[in-house]
Coordinates of C-alpha atoms in Angstrom, one line a residue:
M1 CA 29.0 55.1 142.4
L2 CA 32.7 55.4 142.6
Q3 CA 34.0 57.8 145.3
K4 CA 36.5 60.2 143.8
H5 CA 40.0 60.4 145.1
P6 CA 40.1 63.3 147.6
T7 CA 42.6 65.3 145.5
T8 CA 39.8 66.0 143.0
T9 CA 38.2 68.4 145.5
A10 CA 39.5 72.0 145.8
R11 CA 42.1 71.8 148.5
K12 CA 44.7 74.5 148.7
G13 CA 44.1 75.2 145.0
G14 CA 46.5 72.4 143.9
R15 CA 45.3 69.1 142.7
L16 CA 47.2 66.1 141.6
A17 CA 47.2 65.3 137.9
V18 CA 47.1 61.6 138.5
T19 CA 43.7 61.8 140.1
V20 CA 42.3 63.7 137.2
L21 CA 43.4 60.9 135.0
L22 CA 41.9 58.4 137.4
V23 CA 38.5 60.0 137.3
V24 CA 38.2 60.8 133.6
M25 CA 39.7 57.7 132.0
G26 CA 37.6 54.9 130.7
L27 CA 38.4 51.8 132.7
I28 CA 38.2 48.4 131.0
T29 CA 36.4 45.7 132.9
A30 CA 38.7 42.7 132.3
Q31 CA 37.5 39.2 132.8
G32 CA 39.7 36.2 133.5
T33 CA 39.4 32.6 134.1
A34 CA 39.7 31.2 137.6
M35 CA 42.8 29.2 138.0
A36 CA 42.6 25.5 139.0
D37 CA 44.2 25.6 142.5
P38 CA 44.5 29.2 143.6
P39 CA 45.6 30.2 147.1
T40 CA 42.8 30.6 149.6
F41 CA 42.1 33.4 152.1
A42 CA 39.7 33.8 155.0
T43 CA 37.0 36.5 154.7
H44 CA 38.5 40.0 155.2
V45 CA 38.4 41.6 158.7
D46 CA 38.5 45.4 158.7
Y47 CA 40.2 47.8 161.1
G48 CA 39.8 51.5 161.3
A49 CA 42.4 53.8 159.7
G50 CA 42.5 57.6 159.3
A51 CA 40.6 59.6 156.7
G52 CA 41.5 58.7 153.1
P53 CA 44.0 55.8 153.6
V54 CA 46.0 55.4 150.4
A55 CA 49.1 53.4 151.3
V56 CA 49.9 50.6 153.7
D57 CA 53.1 48.9 154.6
V58 CA 54.2 46.3 157.1
A59 CA 57.1 46.1 159.7
D60 CA 57.7 45.2 163.3
F61 CA 57.6 48.7 164.9
D62 CA 57.5 47.6 168.6
E63 CA 60.0 44.8 168.3
D64 CA 57.8 42.1 169.8
G65 CA 58.3 39.7 166.9
F66 CA 54.8 40.5 165.5
E67 CA 54.2 42.4 162.2
D68 CA 52.4 45.7 162.5
Q69 CA 50.9 48.1 159.9
A70 CA 51.5 51.7 158.9
V71 CA 48.9 53.5 156.9
A72 CA 49.2 56.9 155.2
N73 CA 45.9 58.9 155.5
S74 CA 45.7 61.5 152.7
D75 CA 42.8 63.5 154.1
A76 CA 44.0 63.5 157.7
D77 CA 47.6 64.4 157.1
T78 CA 48.6 61.5 159.4
V79 CA 50.0 58.0 159.4
S80 CA 48.2 55.4 161.5
I81 CA 50.1 52.6 163.3
L82 CA 48.2 49.4 164.0
L83 CA 50.2 47.1 166.2
G84 CA 49.8 43.4 165.6
N85 CA 49.1 40.8 168.2
G86 CA 50.6 37.8 166.4
D87 CA 47.3 36.0 166.0
G88 CA 46.1 37.9 162.9
T89 CA 44.4 40.7 164.9
F90 CA 45.5 44.3 165.3
D91 CA 45.1 47.0 168.0
T92 CA 43.3 50.2 167.5
K93 CA 45.2 52.7 165.5
V94 CA 47.5 55.4 166.9
D95 CA 48.0 58.5 164.6
Y96 CA 51.1 60.6 164.0
G97 CA 51.3 63.8 162.0
T98 CA 52.8 64.0 158.5
G99 CA 53.1 66.7 155.9
D100 CA 50.3 67.9 153.5
Y101 CA 48.5 65.0 151.8
P102 CA 50.6 61.9 152.5
D103 CA 50.5 59.4 149.7
G104 CA 53.4 57.0 150.0
L105 CA 55.4 55.4 152.8
E106 CA 58.4 53.1 153.4
P107 CA 59.9 51.6 156.6
G108 CA 63.6 51.6 157.2
D109 CA 66.3 52.3 159.8
F110 CA 67.5 55.8 158.9
N111 CA 69.4 56.6 162.0
E112 CA 71.0 53.2 162.5
D113 CA 69.8 52.6 166.0
G114 CA 68.1 49.2 165.2
D115 CA 64.6 50.6 165.5
V116 CA 62.3 50.8 162.5
D117 CA 61.6 54.4 161.2
L118 CA 59.2 55.7 158.6
V119 CA 59.4 58.0 155.6
V120 CA 56.2 59.4 154.2
T121 CA 55.8 61.4 150.9
N122 CA 53.6 64.5 151.2
S123 CA 52.1 65.1 147.7
L124 CA 50.8 68.7 148.4
G125 CA 53.7 69.7 150.5
N126 CA 56.5 68.8 148.1
T127 CA 58.3 67.1 151.0
V128 CA 59.0 63.8 152.7
S129 CA 58.5 63.4 156.4
I130 CA 60.9 61.3 158.5
L131 CA 59.4 59.8 161.6
L132 CA 62.1 58.1 163.7
G133 CA 60.9 55.1 165.6
N134 CA 61.5 54.4 169.3
G135 CA 61.4 50.7 169.1
D136 CA 58.2 50.5 171.2
G137 CA 55.7 51.2 168.4
T138 CA 55.8 55.0 168.9
F139 CA 57.4 57.6 166.7
D140 CA 59.1 61.0 167.2
T141 CA 57.6 64.2 165.6
K142 CA 58.2 64.4 161.9
V143 CA 61.1 66.2 160.2
D144 CA 60.6 67.3 156.6
Y145 CA 62.9 67.4 153.6
G146 CA 62.2 68.9 150.2
T147 CA 61.5 67.0 147.0
A148 CA 60.5 67.9 143.5
T149 CA 56.9 68.8 142.8
T150 CA 54.2 66.4 143.9
P151 CA 56.1 63.5 145.5
Y152 CA 54.1 60.3 145.3
K153 CA 55.9 57.1 146.2
V154 CA 59.3 56.3 147.8
A155 CA 61.8 53.5 147.9
A156 CA 64.9 53.1 150.1
G157 CA 68.4 51.7 149.4
D158 CA 72.1 52.4 149.7
F159 CA 72.8 54.3 146.5
D160 CA 76.3 55.6 147.3
E161 CA 77.5 52.5 149.1
D162 CA 78.4 54.3 152.3
G163 CA 76.3 52.0 154.5
N164 CA 73.6 54.6 155.0
V165 CA 70.0 54.3 153.8
D166 CA 69.1 56.7 150.9
L167 CA 65.7 57.6 149.4
A168 CA 64.3 57.7 145.9
V169 CA 61.0 59.7 145.5
T170 CA 58.9 59.9 142.4
A171 CA 57.7 63.5 141.7
L172 CA 54.6 63.3 139.6
E173 CA 54.3 66.7 138.2
A174 CA 58.0 67.3 137.7
D175 CA 58.7 64.1 135.7
V176 CA 61.7 63.3 137.9
V177 CA 62.8 61.0 140.7
S178 CA 64.3 62.9 143.6
V179 CA 67.3 61.2 145.3
L180 CA 68.1 62.2 148.9
L181 CA 71.3 60.7 150.2
G182 CA 71.2 59.6 153.9
N183 CA 73.7 60.6 156.5
G184 CA 73.1 57.6 158.8
D185 CA 71.8 59.8 161.7
G186 CA 68.2 60.1 160.4
T187 CA 69.0 63.3 158.3
F188 CA 69.2 63.6 154.5
D189 CA 71.1 65.7 152.1
T190 CA 69.4 68.1 149.6
K191 CA 67.7 66.3 146.7
V192 CA 69.2 65.7 143.3
D193 CA 66.7 65.0 140.5
Y194 CA 66.9 62.6 137.6
G195 CA 64.6 62.6 134.6
T196 CA 61.8 59.9 134.2
G197 CA 58.9 59.5 131.8
S198 CA 55.6 61.5 132.1
F199 CA 53.9 61.4 135.6
P200 CA 56.3 59.0 137.4
Y201 CA 54.4 57.1 140.1
G202 CA 55.9 53.9 141.5
V203 CA 59.5 53.2 142.2
S204 CA 61.6 50.2 143.2
V205 CA 65.3 49.6 143.8
T206 CA 67.3 46.6 142.7
D207 CA 70.4 45.6 140.7
F208 CA 69.4 45.1 137.1
D209 CA 72.8 44.8 135.5
E210 CA 74.5 42.8 138.2
D211 CA 77.3 45.2 138.8
A212 CA 76.6 45.4 142.6
N213 CA 75.3 48.9 142.3
V214 CA 71.7 49.8 143.2
D215 CA 69.5 50.8 140.2
L216 CA 66.0 52.3 140.0
V217 CA 62.9 51.4 138.1
V218 CA 60.1 53.9 137.9
S219 CA 56.6 53.5 136.4
N220 CA 55.3 56.4 134.3
F221 CA 51.6 56.9 134.7
G222 CA 51.3 59.3 131.8
A223 CA 53.6 57.5 129.3
D224 CA 52.6 53.8 129.7
T225 CA 56.3 53.0 130.3
V226 CA 58.8 52.0 133.0
S227 CA 62.1 53.9 133.2
V228 CA 65.2 52.0 134.3
L229 CA 68.0 54.2 135.7
L230 CA 71.2 52.3 136.2
G231 CA 73.2 53.3 139.3
N232 CA 76.9 54.2 139.4
G233 CA 77.5 53.2 143.0
D234 CA 78.3 56.8 144.1
G235 CA 74.7 58.0 144.5
T236 CA 74.3 59.1 140.9
F237 CA 72.3 57.5 138.1
D238 CA 72.6 57.2 134.3
A239 CA 69.9 58.6 132.0
K240 CA 66.7 56.6 131.8
V241 CA 65.9 53.9 129.4
D242 CA 62.2 53.3 128.8
Y243 CA 60.2 50.1 128.2
G244 CA 56.5 49.7 127.3
T245 CA 53.8 48.7 129.8
G246 CA 50.0 48.5 129.8
A247 CA 47.8 51.6 130.1
V248 CA 48.4 53.8 133.1
P249 CA 51.1 51.8 135.0
N250 CA 51.3 52.6 138.8
R251 CA 52.8 50.4 141.5
I252 CA 55.9 48.3 140.5
E253 CA 57.5 45.2 142.0
V254 CA 60.8 43.4 141.2
G255 CA 61.8 39.8 141.7
D256 CA 63.1 36.8 139.9
F257 CA 59.9 35.5 138.4
D258 CA 61.5 33.0 136.0
E259 CA 64.3 31.8 138.3
D260 CA 67.2 32.6 136.0
T261 CA 68.9 34.8 138.7
N262 CA 68.1 37.9 136.7
V263 CA 65.8 40.6 138.2
D264 CA 62.4 40.9 136.5
V265 CA 59.7 43.6 136.7
A266 CA 56.0 43.5 137.3
V267 CA 53.8 46.6 137.1
A268 CA 50.0 47.1 137.7
N269 CA 48.2 48.9 134.9
L270 CA 45.2 50.9 136.2
D271 CA 43.4 51.6 132.9
A272 CA 44.1 48.2 131.4
S273 CA 43.1 46.1 134.4
S274 CA 46.2 44.1 134.0
V275 CA 49.8 43.4 135.2
S276 CA 52.7 43.7 132.8
V277 CA 55.6 41.4 133.4
L278 CA 59.0 42.4 131.9
L279 CA 61.7 39.7 132.3
G280 CA 65.2 40.9 132.9
N281 CA 68.3 39.9 130.9
G282 CA 70.9 40.6 133.7
D283 CA 72.5 43.4 131.7
G284 CA 70.1 46.2 132.7
T285 CA 67.7 45.6 129.8
L286 CA 64.2 44.1 129.9
D287 CA 62.2 42.0 127.5
T288 CA 58.9 43.1 125.9
K289 CA 56.0 43.0 128.4
V290 CA 53.6 40.1 128.7
D291 CA 50.2 41.1 130.3
Y292 CA 48.0 39.2 132.8
T293 CA 44.4 40.2 133.6
T294 CA 43.4 41.4 137.0
D295 CA 40.1 42.7 138.4
T296 CA 39.1 46.3 137.6
A297 CA 41.6 49.1 138.2
P298 CA 44.6 47.6 139.9
F299 CA 46.2 50.4 141.9
S300 CA 48.8 48.6 143.9
L301 CA 51.0 45.5 143.6
E302 CA 53.0 43.1 145.9
A303 CA 54.9 39.9 145.4
A304 CA 55.0 36.8 147.7
D305 CA 54.8 33.0 147.6
F306 CA 51.2 32.6 148.7
D307 CA 50.8 28.9 147.8
D308 CA 54.1 27.7 149.2
D309 CA 55.4 26.2 145.9
A310 CA 58.7 28.2 146.0
N311 CA 57.5 30.4 143.0
I312 CA 56.8 34.1 143.3
D313 CA 53.1 35.1 143.0
L314 CA 51.6 38.5 142.6
V315 CA 48.7 40.3 144.3
T316 CA 47.0 43.5 143.2
A317 CA 44.6 45.8 145.0
N318 CA 41.8 46.7 142.6
A319 CA 40.3 50.1 143.4
F320 CA 37.1 49.7 141.3
G321 CA 36.7 46.0 142.0
D322 CA 36.7 46.1 145.8
S323 CA 39.0 43.1 145.6
V324 CA 42.5 41.8 145.4
S325 CA 43.6 39.6 142.5
V326 CA 46.2 36.8 143.1
L327 CA 48.2 35.6 140.2
S328 CA 50.1 32.4 141.0
G329 CA 53.6 32.2 139.5
N330 CA 54.8 29.1 137.6
G331 CA 58.5 29.7 138.2
D332 CA 59.2 30.3 134.5
G333 CA 58.1 33.9 134.3
T334 CA 54.4 33.1 133.5
F335 CA 51.4 33.4 135.8
D336 CA 48.1 31.6 136.2
P337 CA 44.8 33.4 135.6
K338 CA 43.7 35.6 138.5
A339 CA 41.8 34.5 141.6
D340 CA 39.8 37.4 143.2
F341 CA 39.1 37.9 146.9
A342 CA 36.8 40.6 148.3
V343 CA 38.0 43.5 150.5
D344 CA 36.4 46.7 151.8
T345 CA 35.6 49.7 149.5
Q346 CA 38.1 51.1 147.0
P347 CA 41.4 49.5 148.0
F348 CA 44.2 51.8 146.9
S349 CA 47.2 49.9 148.3
V350 CA 48.2 46.3 149.2
S351 CA 50.9 44.9 151.4
V352 CA 51.9 41.5 152.6
G353 CA 53.0 40.0 156.0
D354 CA 52.6 36.9 158.2
F355 CA 50.1 38.4 160.7
D356 CA 49.2 35.1 162.5
E357 CA 52.6 33.5 162.5
D358 CA 51.7 30.4 160.5
T359 CA 54.5 31.0 158.0
R360 CA 52.0 31.8 155.2
P361 CA 52.0 35.3 153.8
D362 CA 48.8 37.2 154.6
V363 CA 47.4 40.3 152.8
T364 CA 46.3 43.8 153.9
T365 CA 44.7 46.6 151.9
A366 CA 44.2 50.3 152.6
N367 CA 40.7 51.2 151.5
I368 CA 40.1 54.9 150.7
G369 CA 36.3 54.4 150.3
A370 CA 35.9 53.1 153.8
D371 CA 38.7 54.5 155.9
T372 CA 39.8 51.0 156.8
V373 CA 42.4 48.4 156.2
S374 CA 41.2 44.9 155.3
V375 CA 43.2 41.9 156.6
L376 CA 42.9 38.6 154.7
L377 CA 44.6 35.6 156.4
N378 CA 46.0 33.0 154.2
T379 CA 44.3 29.6 154.6
T380 CA 46.1 27.8 151.7
T381 CA 46.8 24.2 152.4
P382 CA 50.4 23.4 151.7

């Protein structure tokens, strides 16, 4: 039986609307045809995380040239750091405190000292936590900054073109994205909010209209849309323009899937068990979606070239499938049918890195049902 997301329990009286939707909605069990020559992965190896891991990201936190993992643990109010050994294995986790119910995270250099820092969204605290990195894999005590109600996911970019890293944070119950401009010393200004669709969840940054200003794209869990907010280069954004997706869109990725130099969008659709691909036109607009089947309940999405054919592929973490689905890209904006690979119980997040230094992108998932991360090493023959 499916384990409920922890926010469905009575904790501090406030529960997240997205998890109510997750539990009550009827999920479609989608079936796809195996592609002819999919990438291949070794059987997953699992490593302990904190209680309720819901997000994972990859960076080199100790500056040894090996990729490490950071995991947001929603039930523990911590982030776990697992340092990589460069051979595909990871050390035992070390935990650092966050705010109340961390649900998203993003690495970046917020104080411009050359060391990787972390920002974590705290869904029940209405804050983001900044943990400055020391360059040896350790982090300073968190400093919190306010967001709109129920911050979920976060993306980083230079929105006002001052050379400092800024933050965009989706606020699920406020129907906004909060923008916090960075000062380059690890501190951030007071948030400014911009309207999105209903229940904004995922967020990515890119330049959709090729004016050299950073734009935002947000997935709207409650509206079955993505919102594009074009940036003005001064830290402000124009009013949203919405485009249709599949049912219950969550994590979002951007890339040039058809190799026309315009930025495209891919979004995982939880209730539809699919990925919607919206090709970009280079002027800030997107074409109508085309859907591709995944395993059941994709709750996260990443892009990489897994089969070394120079085309961008997609991978989803499937919360009710205990799997990841890989969709190989053809370089023309289309994708082959999925190939599924098993992971531990209820993966809520997926990330990509080269963990064994063989130049092939590997996969890791954060598994809320097992309090683990699953590492799948890429064994694809070039």
